[in-house]
Amino acid sequence: MGWFNMGLLFFSSMLFALASASSRNLPIIPFDEGYAPLFGDSNLVIHRDGKSVHLSLDERTGSGFVSHDLYLHGYFSASIKLPADYTAGVVVAFYMSNGDMFQNNHDEIDFEFLGNIRGKDWRIQTNVYGNGSTNIGREERYGLWFDPADDFHQYSIVWTDSQIIFYVDNVPIREVTRTESMGGDFPSKPMTLYATIWDASDWATNGGKYRVNYKYAPYVAEFSDLVLHGCAVDPIEHVAKCDNAEAIPSSVTPAQRIKMESFRKKHMTYSYCYDKVRYKSPPSECVINSQEAERLRKFDPVTFGSGRRHHGKRHRHSRGSQTEAASF
């Protein structure tokens, strides 16, 4: 297919570009130039500067927006401020998907922010699906070193033909490297960027134990500094348009890798690679880190140790595309 080959050639050449490039070098675009409302009507409010958006959840509905274009690889980023106070059951998502085009074999790259009860912190979940591989959940969960409801923080996704990197404030927190064994499970088809806020009471907080309490509504998530920097794909002709592309940070530098390892050591609370309840043997792409394995085993000896019993259930949920998450 033309778009695939062109995208691979273009982004393979970019791997040799400025790997340490910062998103500060990439253009921030007005909302109307890159995005359109997805759902929620008046629950989506565009700021007067045209570059900031508020998404809210109330008793009526959640809300969301979507990029105008499909992209095959690139750098996608937003500064986000999450709702404060009691947020159990609330999910804010910043993700890429092509579920509307490929309902049975969609790809997806997720940042999901999971709300909590008062006094408990927000949690971040990242996930990757390729070719409809929802039977293999590739979730990881983390705490943060700051309160994401106090101020804006930057969340970014880098996607190339061989790598996916998740960043928080320019600190890489997860790196997914394509392996031959993954086959089509690595996202490889053009995707659209989405941002949503919605009621996920059935699974988001302690497996559904704590639900959204609309006494605290509206729940408002604020988005700004929107960056869409990738290889846009014509939805009809499937031709990649990369004329205006610049270098993107396409690999983790040695200094960033030290920060990533430190983050994962301090803040990661779940990784599918170490879940002995779900997988008797780790999926083939997993690279087992003995220190991570030992720390998670001490954190949750049932899930990451013996695997004999499990406190929690799997729930399938939808926000325009189907993914599967486990509560831990």
Coordinates of C-alpha atoms in Angstrom, one line a residue:
M1 CA 0.0 0.0 0.0
G2 CA 1.3 3.4 -0.9
W3 CA 0.7 5.2 2.3
F4 CA 2.4 2.5 4.3
N5 CA 5.6 2.3 2.2
M6 CA 5.9 6.1 2.0
G7 CA 5.4 6.5 5.7
L8 CA 8.0 3.8 6.5
L9 CA 10.6 5.4 4.2
F10 CA 10.0 8.9 5.6
F11 CA 10.1 8.0 9.2
S12 CA 13.0 5.6 8.9
S13 CA 15.1 8.6 7.6
M14 CA 13.9 10.6 10.5
L15 CA 15.4 8.1 13.0
F16 CA 18.7 9.7 12.2
A17 CA 17.5 13.2 12.8
L18 CA 17.8 15.2 16.0
A19 CA 16.9 12.5 18.6
S20 CA 17.0 15.0 21.4
A21 CA 14.6 17.5 19.7
S22 CA 12.1 19.0 22.2
S23 CA 8.5 19.6 21.5
R24 CA 9.2 23.2 22.2
N25 CA 10.6 23.3 18.6
L26 CA 7.3 22.0 17.2
P27 CA 4.4 24.3 16.3
I28 CA 1.4 24.6 18.6
I29 CA -1.7 24.8 16.4
P30 CA -5.1 26.5 17.0
F31 CA -7.8 24.0 17.9
D32 CA -9.9 24.7 14.7
E33 CA -6.9 24.1 12.5
G34 CA -6.2 20.6 13.8
Y35 CA -9.3 19.3 15.6
A36 CA -13.1 19.1 15.6
P37 CA -15.6 18.4 18.4
L38 CA -16.4 14.7 18.8
F39 CA -19.2 14.7 21.3
G40 CA -20.6 16.6 24.2
D41 CA -22.0 19.8 22.6
S42 CA -21.7 22.6 25.2
N43 CA -19.5 20.4 27.4
L44 CA -16.7 21.3 25.0
V45 CA -15.6 24.9 25.3
I46 CA -12.8 26.5 23.2
H47 CA -10.9 29.3 25.0
R48 CA -10.9 32.7 23.5
D49 CA -7.3 32.3 22.4
G50 CA -8.4 29.4 20.2
K51 CA -5.6 27.2 21.5
S52 CA -7.1 25.9 24.8
V53 CA -10.0 23.6 25.3
H54 CA -12.1 22.6 28.3
L55 CA -13.8 19.2 28.3
S56 CA -16.4 18.5 31.0
L57 CA -18.4 15.6 32.3
D58 CA -21.7 16.1 34.0
E59 CA -24.9 14.1 34.5
R60 CA -25.9 14.6 30.8
T61 CA -22.7 13.6 29.0
G62 CA -19.0 13.6 28.8
S63 CA -17.2 15.3 25.9
G64 CA -14.3 14.9 23.5
F65 CA -12.5 16.1 20.4
V66 CA -10.8 14.5 17.4
S67 CA -8.1 15.4 14.9
H68 CA -9.1 16.4 11.4
D69 CA -6.5 14.1 9.9
L70 CA -5.3 10.6 10.0
Y71 CA -1.6 10.1 10.8
L72 CA 0.9 7.4 10.1
H73 CA 3.6 8.0 12.8
G74 CA 4.6 11.3 14.4
Y75 CA 4.8 13.3 17.7
F76 CA 1.5 14.1 19.4
S77 CA 1.3 16.2 22.6
A78 CA -0.9 18.2 24.9
S79 CA -0.6 20.0 28.2
I80 CA -3.4 18.8 30.4
K81 CA -4.8 19.8 33.8
L82 CA -7.1 17.2 35.3
P83 CA -10.1 17.7 37.6
A84 CA -9.5 18.0 41.3
D85 CA -11.2 16.7 44.5
Y86 CA -13.4 13.5 44.2
T87 CA -12.8 12.1 40.8
A88 CA -13.6 8.4 41.2
G89 CA -14.9 6.7 38.1
V90 CA -13.8 9.6 35.9
V91 CA -11.5 8.8 33.0
V92 CA -9.7 11.4 30.9
A93 CA -8.1 9.9 27.7
F94 CA -5.5 11.2 25.2
Y95 CA -5.1 8.5 22.6
M96 CA -4.8 7.5 19.0
S97 CA -7.1 5.0 17.4
N98 CA -8.5 3.8 14.0
G99 CA -11.4 1.9 15.5
D100 CA -13.9 3.8 13.4
M101 CA -12.2 2.5 10.2
F102 CA -11.1 -0.9 11.3
Q103 CA -13.7 -2.2 13.8
N104 CA -12.4 -5.7 13.9
N105 CA -8.7 -5.1 13.6
H106 CA -8.1 -1.6 15.0
D107 CA -4.9 -0.1 16.4
E108 CA -4.6 2.0 19.5
I109 CA -2.1 3.9 21.6
D110 CA -3.4 5.2 24.9
F111 CA -2.8 7.6 27.7
E112 CA -5.7 7.1 30.2
F113 CA -5.9 9.1 33.4
L114 CA -7.9 7.3 36.1
G115 CA -9.7 9.3 38.8
N116 CA -9.8 8.4 42.5
I117 CA -11.6 9.1 45.7
R118 CA -10.7 12.2 47.8
G119 CA -7.2 12.0 49.2
K120 CA -6.0 9.5 46.7
D121 CA -4.0 10.3 43.6
W122 CA -4.8 10.2 40.0
R123 CA -3.2 7.2 38.2
I124 CA -2.0 7.0 34.6
Q125 CA -2.5 3.9 32.4
T126 CA -0.7 3.4 29.1
N127 CA -1.7 0.8 26.6
V128 CA -0.9 -0.4 23.0
Y129 CA -3.1 -2.5 20.7
G130 CA -2.4 -3.5 17.1
N131 CA -4.6 -5.3 14.6
G132 CA -7.4 -5.8 17.1
S133 CA -5.3 -7.6 19.6
T134 CA -7.5 -6.7 22.5
N135 CA -7.2 -10.2 23.9
I136 CA -3.6 -9.3 24.9
G137 CA -3.8 -6.3 27.2
R138 CA -0.5 -4.4 27.3
E139 CA -1.3 -2.1 30.2
E140 CA 1.1 -0.3 32.5
R141 CA 0.0 1.8 35.4
Y142 CA 1.9 4.5 37.3
G143 CA 1.6 7.1 40.0
L144 CA 3.1 10.6 39.4
W145 CA 5.6 12.8 41.2
F146 CA 3.2 15.7 41.1
D147 CA -0.6 16.4 41.4
P148 CA -1.9 16.6 37.8
A149 CA -4.9 18.6 39.0
D150 CA -2.8 21.4 40.4
D151 CA -1.4 22.6 37.1
F152 CA -0.8 21.8 33.4
H153 CA 1.6 19.0 32.5
Q154 CA 2.7 17.8 29.1
Y155 CA 1.8 14.3 27.9
S156 CA 3.3 13.1 24.6
I157 CA 3.3 10.1 22.3
V158 CA 6.0 9.4 19.8
W159 CA 5.1 6.7 17.2
T160 CA 7.4 5.4 14.5
D161 CA 7.5 2.2 12.5
S162 CA 9.6 0.5 15.1
Q163 CA 9.0 2.3 18.4
I164 CA 6.3 3.9 20.7
I165 CA 7.5 6.2 23.5
F166 CA 5.2 7.8 26.1
Y167 CA 6.5 11.0 27.8
V168 CA 5.4 13.0 30.8
D169 CA 6.9 16.5 30.9
N170 CA 9.6 15.3 28.4
V171 CA 10.5 12.4 30.7
P172 CA 10.0 9.1 28.9
I173 CA 8.0 6.7 31.1
R174 CA 7.5 3.8 28.7
E175 CA 9.2 2.5 25.5
V176 CA 7.6 -0.1 23.3
T177 CA 9.9 -1.6 20.7
R178 CA 8.5 -3.5 17.8
T179 CA 9.7 -7.1 17.7
E180 CA 9.2 -9.7 15.0
S181 CA 7.2 -11.8 17.4
M182 CA 4.6 -9.1 17.8
G183 CA 3.6 -9.3 14.2
G184 CA 0.5 -7.2 13.6
D185 CA 0.1 -6.5 17.3
F186 CA 2.3 -3.4 16.8
P187 CA 0.2 -0.4 15.6
S188 CA 0.9 0.0 11.9
K189 CA -2.2 1.6 10.3
P190 CA -3.0 5.3 10.2
M191 CA -4.8 6.6 13.3
T192 CA -6.7 9.7 14.4
L193 CA -5.9 11.5 17.7
Y194 CA -8.6 11.8 20.3
A195 CA -9.2 13.4 23.7
T196 CA -12.1 12.6 25.9
I197 CA -13.6 12.7 29.4
W198 CA -16.2 10.1 30.3
D199 CA -17.9 8.1 33.0
A200 CA -16.1 4.8 33.5
S201 CA -17.6 3.9 36.9
D202 CA -17.8 0.2 36.1
W203 CA -14.0 -0.3 36.1
A204 CA -11.9 2.8 36.6
T205 CA -11.5 3.0 40.4
N206 CA -11.0 -0.1 42.4
G207 CA -12.7 -2.3 39.8
G208 CA -15.9 -0.2 40.0
K209 CA -16.1 0.0 43.8
Y210 CA -16.1 3.8 43.7
R211 CA -18.3 5.4 41.1
V212 CA -18.7 8.9 39.7
N213 CA -20.5 11.1 42.2
Y214 CA -22.2 13.9 40.2
K215 CA -22.5 16.0 43.3
Y216 CA -19.0 17.1 42.4
A217 CA -19.8 17.7 38.7
P218 CA -18.9 19.2 36.4
Y219 CA -15.6 17.5 36.1
V220 CA -13.4 19.7 33.9
A221 CA -10.2 18.6 32.1
E222 CA -8.3 21.5 30.4
F223 CA -6.1 21.0 27.3
S224 CA -3.6 23.4 25.8
D225 CA -0.3 23.5 23.8
L226 CA -1.7 21.0 21.3
V227 CA 0.9 19.5 19.0
L228 CA 0.0 17.4 15.9
H229 CA 3.3 16.7 14.2
G230 CA 3.3 13.7 11.9
C231 CA 2.7 12.1 8.6
A232 CA -0.9 13.0 7.6
V233 CA -2.6 10.4 5.4
D234 CA -5.3 11.1 2.8
P235 CA -8.3 9.1 4.0
I236 CA -9.5 8.4 0.5
E237 CA -6.3 7.9 -1.5
H238 CA -4.2 6.5 1.5
V239 CA -1.3 8.7 0.4
A240 CA 1.0 10.0 3.1
K241 CA 1.7 13.8 3.1
C242 CA 5.0 14.6 4.8
D243 CA 6.1 17.7 3.0
N244 CA 6.3 20.0 6.1
A245 CA 7.6 17.5 8.6
E246 CA 10.6 18.3 10.8
A247 CA 12.7 16.1 13.1
I248 CA 10.9 14.5 16.0
P249 CA 12.4 13.0 19.1
S250 CA 12.5 9.4 17.8
S251 CA 14.7 7.7 20.4
V252 CA 15.5 7.9 24.1
T253 CA 18.8 9.6 24.9
P254 CA 21.1 8.1 27.5
A255 CA 20.2 10.9 30.0
Q256 CA 16.5 10.4 29.4
R257 CA 16.9 6.6 29.8
I258 CA 18.3 7.2 33.3
K259 CA 15.2 9.3 34.1
M260 CA 12.9 6.7 32.7
E261 CA 14.5 3.9 34.8
S262 CA 14.2 6.1 37.9
F263 CA 10.5 6.9 37.1
R264 CA 9.6 3.3 36.6
K265 CA 11.4 2.2 39.8
K266 CA 9.6 4.8 41.9
H267 CA 6.2 5.1 40.3
M268 CA 5.2 2.0 38.2
T269 CA 2.5 0.0 40.0
Y270 CA 1.5 -2.5 37.3
S271 CA 2.9 -4.0 34.1
Y272 CA 1.3 -6.7 32.0
C273 CA 4.7 -8.3 31.5
Y274 CA 4.9 -9.4 35.1
D275 CA 1.3 -10.3 35.7
K276 CA 1.3 -14.0 36.5
V277 CA -2.5 -14.2 36.8
R278 CA -3.1 -13.1 33.3
Y279 CA -0.1 -14.7 31.6
K280 CA 1.6 -17.9 32.6
S281 CA 4.5 -16.8 30.5
P282 CA 5.2 -13.2 29.6
P283 CA 4.1 -12.1 26.1
S284 CA 7.0 -12.6 23.7
E285 CA 7.9 -8.9 23.3
C286 CA 8.4 -8.5 27.1
V287 CA 12.0 -7.8 28.2
I288 CA 12.0 -8.8 31.9
N289 CA 13.9 -6.6 34.3
S290 CA 14.7 -8.5 37.5
Q291 CA 14.6 -5.4 39.7
E292 CA 11.2 -4.4 38.3
A293 CA 9.9 -7.9 38.8
E294 CA 11.0 -8.0 42.4
R295 CA 9.7 -4.6 43.3
L296 CA 6.3 -5.4 41.8
R297 CA 6.2 -8.8 43.5
K298 CA 6.7 -7.1 46.9
F299 CA 4.0 -4.5 45.9
D300 CA 1.4 -7.1 45.0
P301 CA 2.5 -10.7 45.7
V302 CA -0.7 -12.2 44.3
T303 CA -0.6 -10.6 40.9
F304 CA 3.1 -10.6 40.4
G305 CA 4.1 -13.5 42.7
S306 CA 2.3 -16.8 42.9
G307 CA -0.6 -15.8 40.6
R308 CA -2.9 -18.2 42.5
R309 CA -5.8 -15.8 43.0
H310 CA -6.7 -12.3 41.8
H311 CA -8.5 -9.5 43.6
G312 CA -10.3 -7.7 40.8
K313 CA -12.0 -8.3 37.4
R314 CA -11.4 -7.5 33.8
H315 CA -13.7 -5.1 32.2
R316 CA -14.2 -4.3 28.6
H317 CA -14.9 -0.6 28.1
S318 CA -15.6 1.7 25.2
R319 CA -14.9 5.4 24.3
G320 CA -15.3 5.1 20.6
S321 CA -13.2 2.0 20.3
Q322 CA -13.0 -1.1 22.5
T323 CA -10.1 -1.8 24.8
E324 CA -9.6 -4.1 27.7
A325 CA -8.3 -3.1 31.1
A326 CA -7.8 -4.9 34.4
S327 CA -8.4 -3.5 37.8
F328 CA -5.6 -4.0 40.3

